[in-house]
Coordinates of C-alpha atoms in Angstrom, one line a residue:
M1054 CA 12.3 -49.0 75.3
N1055 CA 10.5 -50.6 72.2
S1056 CA 8.6 -48.2 69.7
S1057 CA 5.2 -49.4 71.3
Q1058 CA 6.3 -47.8 74.9
Q1059 CA 7.7 -44.6 73.4
I1060 CA 4.5 -43.9 71.7
N1061 CA 2.4 -44.9 75.1
N1062 CA 4.8 -42.8 76.8
V1063 CA 3.8 -39.5 74.1
C1064 CA 0.1 -40.5 74.5
A1065 CA 0.1 -40.4 78.4
A1066 CA 2.6 -37.0 78.7
L1067 CA 0.5 -35.1 76.3
G1068 CA -3.3 -36.3 77.3
V1069 CA -4.8 -38.5 74.1
R1070 CA -5.4 -42.0 73.3
R1071 CA -3.3 -44.2 71.0
E1072 CA -6.0 -44.7 68.7
D1073 CA -5.8 -40.6 68.0
L1074 CA -2.5 -41.1 66.9
T1075 CA -3.9 -43.0 63.4
S1076 CA -7.5 -41.1 63.6
C1077 CA -7.7 -38.5 60.9
R1078 CA -8.4 -36.3 63.5
R1079 CA -6.4 -33.2 63.4
S1080 CA -7.1 -31.2 66.6
R1081 CA -3.4 -29.2 68.1
N1082 CA -3.4 -31.7 71.0
I1083 CA -3.7 -34.6 69.1
A1084 CA -1.6 -33.3 65.8
D1085 CA 1.4 -32.4 68.6
A1086 CA 1.3 -35.9 70.3
R1087 CA 1.3 -37.7 66.5
Q1088 CA 4.1 -35.5 65.5
M1089 CA 6.3 -36.1 68.7
A1090 CA 5.9 -39.4 68.4
F1091 CA 7.5 -38.7 64.7
K1092 CA 10.2 -37.3 66.4
I1093 CA 10.8 -39.4 69.1
L1094 CA 10.4 -43.0 66.9
R1095 CA 12.6 -40.8 64.3
E1096 CA 15.5 -40.2 67.0
D1097 CA 15.6 -43.9 68.0
G1098 CA 16.3 -45.4 64.5
H1099 CA 13.2 -45.6 63.0
T1100 CA 13.1 -45.0 58.7
V1101 CA 10.5 -42.2 58.0
T1102 CA 8.9 -44.8 55.7
D1103 CA 8.3 -47.6 58.8
I1104 CA 7.0 -44.3 60.6
A1105 CA 5.0 -43.1 57.9
A1106 CA 3.2 -46.9 57.7
R1107 CA 2.7 -47.5 61.5
F1108 CA 0.6 -44.1 61.4
G1109 CA -1.2 -44.3 58.2
R1110 CA 0.9 -41.2 57.0
T1111 CA 3.0 -40.5 53.7
H1112 CA 6.5 -39.9 54.4
A1113 CA 6.3 -36.3 53.6
T1114 CA 3.3 -36.1 56.3
V1115 CA 6.3 -37.5 59.0
I1116 CA 9.1 -35.2 57.4
H1117 CA 6.8 -32.4 57.9
G1118 CA 5.4 -32.8 61.3
I1119 CA 8.9 -33.6 62.9
R1120 CA 10.4 -29.9 62.0
A1121 CA 6.9 -28.9 63.0
I1122 CA 7.2 -30.4 66.5
S1123 CA 11.2 -29.5 66.5
E1124 CA 10.5 -25.9 66.4
K1125 CA 6.9 -26.0 68.7
I1126 CA 9.4 -27.8 71.6
A1127 CA 11.9 -24.7 70.7
N1128 CA 9.0 -22.3 71.5
E1129 CA 6.6 -24.4 74.2
R1130 CA 7.5 -24.7 77.3
K1131 CA 5.0 -27.5 78.0
L1132 CA 6.1 -29.6 74.9
A1133 CA 9.2 -29.4 75.9
F1134 CA 9.0 -30.6 79.2
A1135 CA 6.8 -33.5 77.6
Y1136 CA 9.4 -34.0 75.2
N1137 CA 12.1 -34.4 78.0
T1138 CA 10.1 -36.1 80.4
I1139 CA 9.5 -39.1 77.5
K1140 CA 12.9 -39.0 76.5
G1141 CA 14.2 -39.4 80.3
G1142 CA 16.1 -36.7 80.9
V1143 CA 13.2 -34.0 82.8
Q1144 CA 15.0 -30.5 82.7

């Protein structure tokens, strides 16, 4: 699956628009979706620098986002379910 499809899957799973991921908005649902996209793209082998450029963020923001969403996935069932659904392994 290419990165564009992965981003679309994140948007569909978390109910946000693709444009929201690159916007300046910081509401929780958008931030979670953006961070989820960071994590999925990173796990797919994209560099932090490439991810940052795609979303108009800095590499430090991407690193922080990946750490933050990893913790949220571990503690929140809704995000864990969305993550597993996007990755193709519903658990």
